[in-house]
Amino acid sequence: MVSSLRTFPGTKSACAAAKKEIRRVLGIDPGLASTGWAIVDYEQSRYRLVQYGVIETKSTDCYGSRLEFIYDSFKSIIDLYKPAEAGMETLYFAKNVSSAMAVAEARGVITLCLSKNCILLGEYTPLVIKQSITGHAKAEKSLVQEYLQMLLGLSSAIKPDHASDAVGAAITHINSFIPS
């Protein structure tokens, strides 16, 4: 179930690429200080973790430079791994409005980068991602990490948490969106 699916001008090429036998999906857990990303391939009903990481910005850098660094980092990731689709976790904040604004702006530059590269974007709430991975929308983070480790056949859990969340977003997108 797709929480939100954005299509952009020129995404027909992205959709055509997604029809290949191997689906390559970019997973994203957005943030201003720390943004998780992951590349997951899906082929013959199997997931394969290609690469993952965290983009970190320094709070001492000027705000615009931090956003530019996030954009440039995603452009490099896209150029290197060539995903056709992306799954991104949506905002979830209970109290801190200023943090929510910063994350929203980071999401904006990431969404812009995806759009400029004709990458189809699915957006998923944290509850939808937990449901997709574990079968329980209120699962603890440790259980999600355990399931991801099992699904991907890894010897240890994915760390840090932002990278693990990005892997979850990619797998949720694979499970939720079927290219036509």
Tab-separated table of C-alpha atoms in Angstrom, residues 18 35 37 64-65 73-74 81 85 87 91 97 103-104 127 130-131 139 146 153 156 162 165 171 180:
chain	number	residue	atom	x	y	z
A	18	ALA	CA	11.740	-0.285	-13.373
A	35	THR	CA	20.121	11.261	6.239
A	37	TRP	CA	20.229	5.990	2.276
A	64	GLY	CA	21.983	26.474	2.751
A	65	SER	CA	25.323	24.667	2.467
A	73	SER	CA	25.344	13.664	-2.180
A	74	PHE	CA	22.097	12.236	-3.565
A	81	TYR	CA	23.965	3.328	-8.589
A	85	GLU	CA	12.646	4.106	-8.056
A	87	GLY	CA	11.027	4.947	-1.247
A	91	LEU	CA	7.816	13.090	8.448
A	97	VAL	CA	8.386	21.909	15.144
A	103	VAL	CA	13.672	17.691	7.938
A	104	ALA	CA	10.938	18.963	5.595
A	127	LEU	CA	4.029	2.772	10.723
A	130	LYS	CA	7.163	-1.260	10.233
A	131	GLN	CA	4.013	-3.077	9.047
A	139	ALA	CA	7.061	-2.883	16.159
A	146	GLU	CA	16.238	-8.075	13.129
A	153	GLY	CA	20.679	-12.696	4.884
A	156	SER	CA	24.722	-8.482	11.633
A	162	HIS	CA	19.153	6.023	9.807
A	165	ASP	CA	15.437	2.958	8.248
A	171	ILE	CA	11.962	-2.756	0.869
A	180	SER	CA	3.130	-1.301	-14.734
